[in-house]
Amino acid sequence: MICRITDTPIDMDELADSLDSPELGGLCTFVGKVRNHSAGQGVTHLEYHAYPAMAEKKMRQVAEEIEERFGVTHLAIAHRVGTLAIGEVAVGIAAASAHRDAAFKACRYAIDRIKQIVPIWKKEYGEDGVAWVEGCAVDAETAEPSKAQKFRV
Amino acid sequence: MKVRVKCFAWAKEVTGEDEIDLEVPESATVADLRVSLAERFPVFSGRMESIAVSVNQEFAGEGTPVDVGDELALIPPISGGCA
């Protein structure tokens, strides 16, 4: 199980290989990359910031939720911090299970849940200026997401 | 008593600090912490509802106690992953 915040490039092969085991027939990966546009505006680069200790703890919580929901125990999550150029990998997820269905579901759940409860922030630099992209105001009791917005700096 | 609070992202930018010290009453809760925060940094007043507080790396409700030895942090809306 990998749950990692890193300031160096994410190696998807390493994440996938960490889940290599003879009983695992389905391996699903998700790669989140830096996109060159946001809300109709050009983006030049991003900065990712994290609260590393809590972020890794919350990633482990996501992994526990995935085990409870889908029975998937083979999961690897890595999230990058620092300045990232267009096309760089911001987040990598690999999930493996005996059969494909659970692996797909685990992978999808992981990325959606990371965006809700893992304390990582994105600062967007673009032709429209600089903004904190604020996806999810965390309600302490429910951790429910709110509508995405931008907060100009 | 004085508690130390970590600041991240927007909260770090507006305070200019990685960590701030806030004076709170004895037996204080997260709600008391917010009162002290808004007094010291009025910029938080307008959007306090969007700022979560964590206590020892868990999101904390308003009634959660805060103490000198706790690891406290201000958590603006998060945007990890990618769309």
PDB file of C-alpha atoms in Angstrom:
ATOM      1  CA  MET A   1       0.000   0.000   0.000  1.00  0.00           C
ATOM      2  CA  ILE A   2       1.450   3.334  -1.098  1.00  0.00           C
ATOM      3  CA  CYS A   3      -0.080   6.633   0.107  1.00  0.00           C
ATOM      4  CA  ARG A   4       2.453   9.294  -0.689  1.00  0.00           C
ATOM      5  CA  ILE A   5       2.915  13.026  -1.098  1.00  0.00           C
ATOM      6  CA  THR A   6       5.971  13.663  -3.242  1.00  0.00           C
ATOM      7  CA  ASP A   7       7.872  16.607  -4.658  1.00  0.00           C
ATOM      8  CA  THR A   8       9.460  14.504  -7.374  1.00  0.00           C
ATOM      9  CA  PRO A   9       7.850  13.179 -10.584  1.00  0.00           C
ATOM     10  CA  ILE A  10       5.352  10.352 -10.159  1.00  0.00           C
ATOM     11  CA  ASP A  11       6.364   7.065 -11.736  1.00  0.00           C
ATOM     12  CA  MET A  12       3.184   5.231 -12.757  1.00  0.00           C
ATOM     13  CA  ASP A  13       5.089   2.039 -13.483  1.00  0.00           C
ATOM     14  CA  GLU A  14       6.359   2.002  -9.906  1.00  0.00           C
ATOM     15  CA  LEU A  15       2.809   2.390  -8.551  1.00  0.00           C
ATOM     16  CA  ALA A  16       1.478  -0.391 -10.783  1.00  0.00           C
ATOM     17  CA  ASP A  17       4.423  -2.695 -10.142  1.00  0.00           C
ATOM     18  CA  SER A  18       3.946  -2.296  -6.370  1.00  0.00           C
ATOM     19  CA  LEU A  19       0.636  -4.138  -6.796  1.00  0.00           C
ATOM     20  CA  ASP A  20       2.066  -7.042  -8.764  1.00  0.00           C
ATOM     21  CA  SER A  21       0.812 -10.339  -7.336  1.00  0.00           C
ATOM     22  CA  PRO A  22      -0.301 -13.642  -8.925  1.00  0.00           C
ATOM     23  CA  GLU A  23      -3.871 -13.471  -7.586  1.00  0.00           C
ATOM     24  CA  LEU A  24      -4.525  -9.995  -8.980  1.00  0.00           C
ATOM     25  CA  GLY A  25      -6.062 -10.235 -12.454  1.00  0.00           C
ATOM     26  CA  GLY A  26      -7.341  -6.665 -12.770  1.00  0.00           C
ATOM     27  CA  LEU A  27      -5.154  -3.585 -12.510  1.00  0.00           C
ATOM     28  CA  CYS A  28      -6.685  -0.160 -13.070  1.00  0.00           C
ATOM     29  CA  THR A  29      -4.716   3.070 -13.087  1.00  0.00           C
ATOM     30  CA  PHE A  30      -5.727   6.719 -13.187  1.00  0.00           C
ATOM     31  CA  VAL A  31      -3.356   9.509 -14.130  1.00  0.00           C
ATOM     32  CA  GLY A  32      -4.315  13.099 -13.357  1.00  0.00           C
ATOM     33  CA  LYS A  33      -2.305  15.540 -15.469  1.00  0.00           C
ATOM     34  CA  VAL A  34      -1.952  19.297 -15.510  1.00  0.00           C
ATOM     35  CA  ARG A  35      -4.289  20.729 -18.143  1.00  0.00           C
ATOM     36  CA  ASN A  36      -3.624  23.851 -20.210  1.00  0.00           C
ATOM     37  CA  HIS A  37      -7.036  25.389 -19.644  1.00  0.00           C
ATOM     38  CA  SER A  38      -9.503  26.008 -16.847  1.00  0.00           C
ATOM     39  CA  ALA A  39     -12.985  27.513 -17.088  1.00  0.00           C
ATOM     40  CA  GLY A  40     -12.277  28.731 -20.617  1.00  0.00           C
ATOM     41  CA  GLN A  41      -8.993  30.406 -19.738  1.00  0.00           C
ATOM     42  CA  GLY A  42      -5.460  29.361 -20.628  1.00  0.00           C
ATOM     43  CA  VAL A  43      -3.319  27.919 -17.827  1.00  0.00           C
ATOM     44  CA  THR A  44       0.468  28.188 -17.882  1.00  0.00           C
ATOM     45  CA  HIS A  45       1.351  26.088 -14.830  1.00  0.00           C
ATOM     46  CA  LEU A  46       0.119  25.001 -11.412  1.00  0.00           C
ATOM     47  CA  GLU A  47       1.426  24.930  -7.892  1.00  0.00           C
ATOM     48  CA  TYR A  48       0.268  22.151  -5.608  1.00  0.00           C
ATOM     49  CA  HIS A  49       0.532  22.642  -1.858  1.00  0.00           C
ATOM     50  CA  ALA A  50      -0.205  20.059   0.833  1.00  0.00           C
ATOM     51  CA  TYR A  51      -0.418  19.462   4.552  1.00  0.00           C
ATOM     52  CA  PRO A  52       1.741  16.376   4.046  1.00  0.00           C
ATOM     53  CA  ALA A  53       1.210  14.454   7.299  1.00  0.00           C
ATOM     54  CA  MET A  54      -2.555  14.916   7.276  1.00  0.00           C
ATOM     55  CA  ALA A  55      -2.754  14.345   3.514  1.00  0.00           C
ATOM     56  CA  GLU A  56      -1.071  10.951   3.822  1.00  0.00           C
ATOM     57  CA  LYS A  57      -3.291  10.097   6.781  1.00  0.00           C
ATOM     58  CA  LYS A  58      -6.407  11.010   4.781  1.00  0.00           C
ATOM     59  CA  MET A  59      -5.153   8.981   1.816  1.00  0.00           C
ATOM     60  CA  ARG A  60      -4.924   5.996   4.153  1.00  0.00           C
ATOM     61  CA  GLN A  61      -8.507   6.731   5.199  1.00  0.00           C
ATOM     62  CA  VAL A  62      -9.513   6.648   1.527  1.00  0.00           C
ATOM     63  CA  ALA A  63      -7.768   3.290   1.236  1.00  0.00           C
ATOM     64  CA  GLU A  64      -9.684   1.969   4.248  1.00  0.00           C
ATOM     65  CA  GLU A  65     -12.974   3.159   2.771  1.00  0.00           C
ATOM     66  CA  ILE A  66     -12.109   1.392  -0.478  1.00  0.00           C
ATOM     67  CA  GLU A  67     -11.431  -1.845   1.362  1.00  0.00           C
ATOM     68  CA  GLU A  68     -14.783  -1.562   3.154  1.00  0.00           C
ATOM     69  CA  ARG A  69     -16.762  -0.678   0.030  1.00  0.00           C
ATOM     70  CA  PHE A  70     -15.159  -2.789  -2.649  1.00  0.00           C
ATOM     71  CA  GLY A  71     -12.980  -5.291  -0.813  1.00  0.00           C
ATOM     72  CA  VAL A  72      -9.931  -3.916  -2.607  1.00  0.00           C
ATOM     73  CA  THR A  73      -6.794  -4.026  -0.484  1.00  0.00           C
ATOM     74  CA  HIS A  74      -4.186  -3.388  -3.170  1.00  0.00           C
ATOM     75  CA  LEU A  75      -3.991   0.331  -3.745  1.00  0.00           C
ATOM     76  CA  ALA A  76      -1.267   2.857  -4.506  1.00  0.00           C
ATOM     77  CA  ILE A  77      -1.793   6.628  -4.439  1.00  0.00           C
ATOM     78  CA  ALA A  78       0.825   9.308  -5.064  1.00  0.00           C
ATOM     79  CA  HIS A  79       0.164  13.040  -5.216  1.00  0.00           C
ATOM     80  CA  ARG A  80       2.689  15.586  -6.360  1.00  0.00           C
ATOM     81  CA  VAL A  81       3.384  18.937  -4.728  1.00  0.00           C
ATOM     82  CA  GLY A  82       5.378  21.906  -6.006  1.00  0.00           C
ATOM     83  CA  THR A  83       5.349  23.673  -9.353  1.00  0.00           C
ATOM     84  CA  LEU A  84       4.067  21.521 -12.215  1.00  0.00           C
ATOM     85  CA  ALA A  85       4.160  22.218 -15.937  1.00  0.00           C
ATOM     86  CA  ILE A  86       1.371  21.435 -18.386  1.00  0.00           C
ATOM     87  CA  GLY A  87       1.180  17.682 -18.975  1.00  0.00           C
ATOM     88  CA  GLU A  88       2.963  16.658 -15.790  1.00  0.00           C
ATOM     89  CA  VAL A  89       1.378  14.028 -13.572  1.00  0.00           C
ATOM     90  CA  ALA A  90      -0.257  15.597 -10.515  1.00  0.00           C
ATOM     91  CA  VAL A  91      -1.803  12.454  -9.111  1.00  0.00           C
ATOM     92  CA  GLY A  92      -1.361   8.765  -9.828  1.00  0.00           C
ATOM     93  CA  ILE A  93      -3.599   5.966  -8.606  1.00  0.00           C
ATOM     94  CA  ALA A  94      -3.356   2.221  -9.094  1.00  0.00           C
ATOM     95  CA  ALA A  95      -5.866  -0.302  -7.796  1.00  0.00           C
ATOM     96  CA  ALA A  96      -5.683  -4.046  -8.270  1.00  0.00           C
ATOM     97  CA  SER A  97      -8.064  -6.871  -7.492  1.00  0.00           C
ATOM     98  CA  ALA A  98      -8.792 -10.405  -8.599  1.00  0.00           C
ATOM     99  CA  HIS A  99     -11.333  -9.167 -11.165  1.00  0.00           C
ATOM    100  CA  ARG A 100     -11.675  -5.928 -13.087  1.00  0.00           C
ATOM    101  CA  ASP A 101     -14.925  -4.541 -11.709  1.00  0.00           C
ATOM    102  CA  ALA A 102     -13.661  -3.862  -8.199  1.00  0.00           C
ATOM    103  CA  ALA A 103     -10.408  -2.393  -9.543  1.00  0.00           C
ATOM    104  CA  PHE A 104     -12.298   0.119 -11.733  1.00  0.00           C
ATOM    105  CA  LYS A 105     -14.588   1.088  -8.880  1.00  0.00           C
ATOM    106  CA  ALA A 106     -11.719   1.487  -6.429  1.00  0.00           C
ATOM    107  CA  CYS A 107      -9.785   3.701  -8.812  1.00  0.00           C
ATOM    108  CA  ARG A 108     -12.785   5.946  -9.489  1.00  0.00           C
ATOM    109  CA  TYR A 109     -13.662   6.212  -5.827  1.00  0.00           C
ATOM    110  CA  ALA A 110     -10.081   7.043  -4.901  1.00  0.00           C
ATOM    111  CA  ILE A 111      -9.762  10.079  -7.177  1.00  0.00           C
ATOM    112  CA  ASP A 112     -13.212  11.423  -6.287  1.00  0.00           C
ATOM    113  CA  ARG A 113     -12.615  11.013  -2.568  1.00  0.00           C
ATOM    114  CA  ILE A 114      -9.114  12.511  -2.661  1.00  0.00           C
ATOM    115  CA  LYS A 115     -10.652  15.691  -3.988  1.00  0.00           C
ATOM    116  CA  GLN A 116     -13.023  15.801  -1.029  1.00  0.00           C
ATOM    117  CA  ILE A 117     -10.970  15.012   2.054  1.00  0.00           C
ATOM    118  CA  VAL A 118      -7.232  15.083   1.337  1.00  0.00           C
ATOM    119  CA  PRO A 119      -5.745  18.499   2.256  1.00  0.00           C
ATOM    120  CA  ILE A 120      -4.040  19.457  -0.989  1.00  0.00           C
ATOM    121  CA  TRP A 121      -4.418  22.813  -2.686  1.00  0.00           C
ATOM    122  CA  LYS A 122      -3.957  23.985  -6.242  1.00  0.00           C
ATOM    123  CA  LYS A 123      -2.839  27.456  -7.264  1.00  0.00           C
ATOM    124  CA  GLU A 124      -3.480  28.172 -10.889  1.00  0.00           C
ATOM    125  CA  TYR A 125      -1.353  30.508 -12.995  1.00  0.00           C
ATOM    126  CA  GLY A 126      -2.926  31.593 -16.243  1.00  0.00           C
ATOM    127  CA  GLU A 127      -3.701  34.331 -18.716  1.00  0.00           C
ATOM    128  CA  ASP A 128      -6.534  35.330 -16.381  1.00  0.00           C
ATOM    129  CA  GLY A 129      -4.209  35.852 -13.411  1.00  0.00           C
ATOM    130  CA  VAL A 130      -3.503  33.728 -10.355  1.00  0.00           C
ATOM    131  CA  ALA A 131      -6.125  31.910  -8.304  1.00  0.00           C
ATOM    132  CA  TRP A 132      -6.502  29.285  -5.638  1.00  0.00           C
ATOM    133  CA  VAL A 133      -8.783  26.660  -7.132  1.00  0.00           C
ATOM    134  CA  GLU A 134     -11.161  25.879  -4.321  1.00  0.00           C
ATOM    135  CA  GLY A 135     -12.980  22.656  -4.924  1.00  0.00           C
ATOM    136  CA  CYS A 136     -14.324  21.439  -1.660  1.00  0.00           C
ATOM    137  CA  ALA A 137     -14.988  23.357   1.535  1.00  0.00           C
ATOM    138  CA  VAL A 138     -14.831  20.549   4.040  1.00  0.00           C
ATOM    139  CA  ASP A 139     -17.708  20.269   6.465  1.00  0.00           C
ATOM    140  CA  ALA A 140     -16.147  18.758   9.562  1.00  0.00           C
ATOM    141  CA  GLU A 141     -19.143  16.564  10.293  1.00  0.00           C
ATOM    142  CA  THR A 142     -19.859  15.257   6.799  1.00  0.00           C
ATOM    143  CA  ALA A 143     -16.844  16.018   4.592  1.00  0.00           C
ATOM    144  CA  GLU A 144     -19.361  16.774   1.849  1.00  0.00           C
ATOM    145  CA  PRO A 145     -18.133  18.650  -1.226  1.00  0.00           C
ATOM    146  CA  SER A 146     -19.263  22.103  -2.245  1.00  0.00           C
ATOM    147  CA  LYS A 147     -19.285  23.703  -5.673  1.00  0.00           C
ATOM    148  CA  ALA A 148     -15.876  24.414  -7.186  1.00  0.00           C
ATOM    149  CA  GLN A 149     -14.835  28.041  -7.369  1.00  0.00           C
ATOM    150  CA  LYS A 150     -11.779  30.181  -7.751  1.00  0.00           C
ATOM    151  CA  PHE A 151     -10.439  32.596  -5.213  1.00  0.00           C
ATOM    152  CA  ARG A 152      -8.398  35.362  -6.779  1.00  0.00           C
ATOM    153  CA  VAL A 153      -5.190  36.452  -5.145  1.00  0.00           C
TER     154      VAL A 153
ATOM    155  CA  MET B   1      -3.631  30.009  26.849  1.00  0.00           C
ATOM    156  CA  LYS B   2      -1.713  30.259  23.617  1.00  0.00           C
ATOM    157  CA  VAL B   3      -2.167  27.699  20.857  1.00  0.00           C
ATOM    158  CA  ARG B   4      -0.155  27.304  17.687  1.00  0.00           C
ATOM    159  CA  VAL B   5      -2.058  26.905  14.407  1.00  0.00           C
ATOM    160  CA  LYS B   6      -0.676  25.812  11.056  1.00  0.00           C
ATOM    161  CA  CYS B   7      -1.738  27.835   8.013  1.00  0.00           C
ATOM    162  CA  PHE B   8      -1.994  26.392   4.516  1.00  0.00           C
ATOM    163  CA  ALA B   9      -2.668  27.720   1.009  1.00  0.00           C
ATOM    164  CA  TRP B  10      -4.873  30.843   1.108  1.00  0.00           C
ATOM    165  CA  ALA B  11      -4.639  30.963   4.916  1.00  0.00           C
ATOM    166  CA  LYS B  12      -0.853  30.967   4.715  1.00  0.00           C
ATOM    167  CA  GLU B  13      -0.932  33.680   2.088  1.00  0.00           C
ATOM    168  CA  VAL B  14      -3.157  36.091   4.018  1.00  0.00           C
ATOM    169  CA  THR B  15      -1.421  35.574   7.372  1.00  0.00           C
ATOM    170  CA  GLY B  16       2.034  35.573   5.840  1.00  0.00           C
ATOM    171  CA  GLU B  17       2.974  32.783   8.231  1.00  0.00           C
ATOM    172  CA  ASP B  18       3.343  28.994   8.216  1.00  0.00           C
ATOM    173  CA  GLU B  19       2.128  28.986  11.812  1.00  0.00           C
ATOM    174  CA  ILE B  20       0.385  31.555  13.992  1.00  0.00           C
ATOM    175  CA  ASP B  21      -0.081  31.763  17.758  1.00  0.00           C
ATOM    176  CA  LEU B  22      -3.582  32.553  18.984  1.00  0.00           C
ATOM    177  CA  GLU B  23      -4.684  33.428  22.496  1.00  0.00           C
ATOM    178  CA  VAL B  24      -7.779  31.405  23.440  1.00  0.00           C
ATOM    179  CA  PRO B  25      -9.640  30.862  26.739  1.00  0.00           C
ATOM    180  CA  GLU B  26      -8.901  27.852  28.943  1.00  0.00           C
ATOM    181  CA  SER B  27     -10.983  24.819  27.871  1.00  0.00           C
ATOM    182  CA  ALA B  28     -11.358  26.399  24.442  1.00  0.00           C
ATOM    183  CA  THR B  29     -13.102  24.781  21.476  1.00  0.00           C
ATOM    184  CA  VAL B  30     -12.743  25.171  17.717  1.00  0.00           C
ATOM    185  CA  ALA B  31     -15.476  27.846  17.904  1.00  0.00           C
ATOM    186  CA  ASP B  32     -13.350  29.862  20.352  1.00  0.00           C
ATOM    187  CA  LEU B  33     -10.365  29.455  18.077  1.00  0.00           C
ATOM    188  CA  ARG B  34     -12.358  30.992  15.227  1.00  0.00           C
ATOM    189  CA  VAL B  35     -13.258  34.000  17.374  1.00  0.00           C
ATOM    190  CA  SER B  36      -9.584  34.608  18.149  1.00  0.00           C
ATOM    191  CA  LEU B  37      -8.638  34.090  14.530  1.00  0.00           C
ATOM    192  CA  ALA B  38     -11.181  36.628  13.256  1.00  0.00           C
ATOM    193  CA  GLU B  39     -10.053  39.197  15.831  1.00  0.00           C
ATOM    194  CA  ARG B  40      -6.418  38.841  14.912  1.00  0.00           C
ATOM    195  CA  PHE B  41      -6.952  38.459  11.153  1.00  0.00           C
ATOM    196  CA  PRO B  42     -10.257  40.124  10.150  1.00  0.00           C
ATOM    197  CA  VAL B  43      -9.768  38.867   6.579  1.00  0.00           C
ATOM    198  CA  PHE B  44     -11.072  35.477   7.771  1.00  0.00           C
ATOM    199  CA  SER B  45     -14.401  36.906   8.963  1.00  0.00           C
ATOM    200  CA  GLY B  46     -15.933  37.088   5.513  1.00  0.00           C
ATOM    201  CA  ARG B  47     -15.340  33.456   4.664  1.00  0.00           C
ATOM    202  CA  MET B  48     -15.022  31.620   7.935  1.00  0.00           C
ATOM    203  CA  GLU B  49     -17.635  29.059   6.867  1.00  0.00           C
ATOM    204  CA  SER B  50     -15.378  27.846   4.070  1.00  0.00           C
ATOM    205  CA  ILE B  51     -12.348  27.342   6.329  1.00  0.00           C
ATOM    206  CA  ALA B  52     -12.186  23.973   8.083  1.00  0.00           C
ATOM    207  CA  VAL B  53     -10.167  23.430  11.229  1.00  0.00           C
ATOM    208  CA  SER B  54      -8.244  20.238  11.902  1.00  0.00           C
ATOM    209  CA  VAL B  55      -7.239  18.992  15.322  1.00  0.00           C
ATOM    210  CA  ASN B  56      -4.489  16.384  15.361  1.00  0.00           C
ATOM    211  CA  GLN B  57      -4.907  15.803  11.627  1.00  0.00           C
ATOM    212  CA  GLU B  58      -8.683  15.194  11.744  1.00  0.00           C
ATOM    213  CA  PHE B  59     -11.390  17.613  10.603  1.00  0.00           C
ATOM    214  CA  ALA B  60     -12.961  18.994  13.741  1.00  0.00           C
ATOM    215  CA  GLY B  61     -16.475  20.206  14.540  1.00  0.00           C
ATOM    216  CA  GLU B  62     -17.114  23.486  16.335  1.00  0.00           C
ATOM    217  CA  GLY B  63     -17.360  21.867  19.773  1.00  0.00           C
ATOM    218  CA  THR B  64     -14.062  19.996  19.561  1.00  0.00           C
ATOM    219  CA  PRO B  65     -11.695  20.972  22.404  1.00  0.00           C
ATOM    220  CA  VAL B  66      -8.348  22.533  21.508  1.00  0.00           C
ATOM    221  CA  ASP B  67      -5.366  22.437  23.815  1.00  0.00           C
ATOM    222  CA  VAL B  68      -1.790  23.647  23.875  1.00  0.00           C
ATOM    223  CA  GLY B  69      -0.325  20.327  22.784  1.00  0.00           C
ATOM    224  CA  ASP B  70      -2.741  19.748  19.890  1.00  0.00           C
ATOM    225  CA  GLU B  71      -1.670  19.972  16.264  1.00  0.00           C
ATOM    226  CA  LEU B  72      -4.091  22.569  14.885  1.00  0.00           C
ATOM    227  CA  ALA B  73      -4.473  23.739  11.297  1.00  0.00           C
ATOM    228  CA  LEU B  74      -6.590  25.988   9.081  1.00  0.00           C
ATOM    229  CA  ILE B  75      -7.816  24.123   6.009  1.00  0.00           C
ATOM    230  CA  PRO B  76      -9.169  26.278   3.142  1.00  0.00           C
ATOM    231  CA  PRO B  77     -11.301  24.499   0.510  1.00  0.00           C
ATOM    232  CA  ILE B  78      -9.192  21.729  -0.959  1.00  0.00           C
ATOM    233  CA  SER B  79      -8.525  20.990  -4.605  1.00  0.00           C
ATOM    234  CA  GLY B  80      -6.329  17.949  -4.785  1.00  0.00           C
ATOM    235  CA  GLY B  81      -6.449  15.429  -7.568  1.00  0.00           C
ATOM    236  CA  CYS B  82      -7.439  16.831 -10.931  1.00  0.00           C
ATOM    237  CA  ALA B  83     -10.658  17.259 -12.854  1.00  0.00           C
TER     238      ALA B  83
END
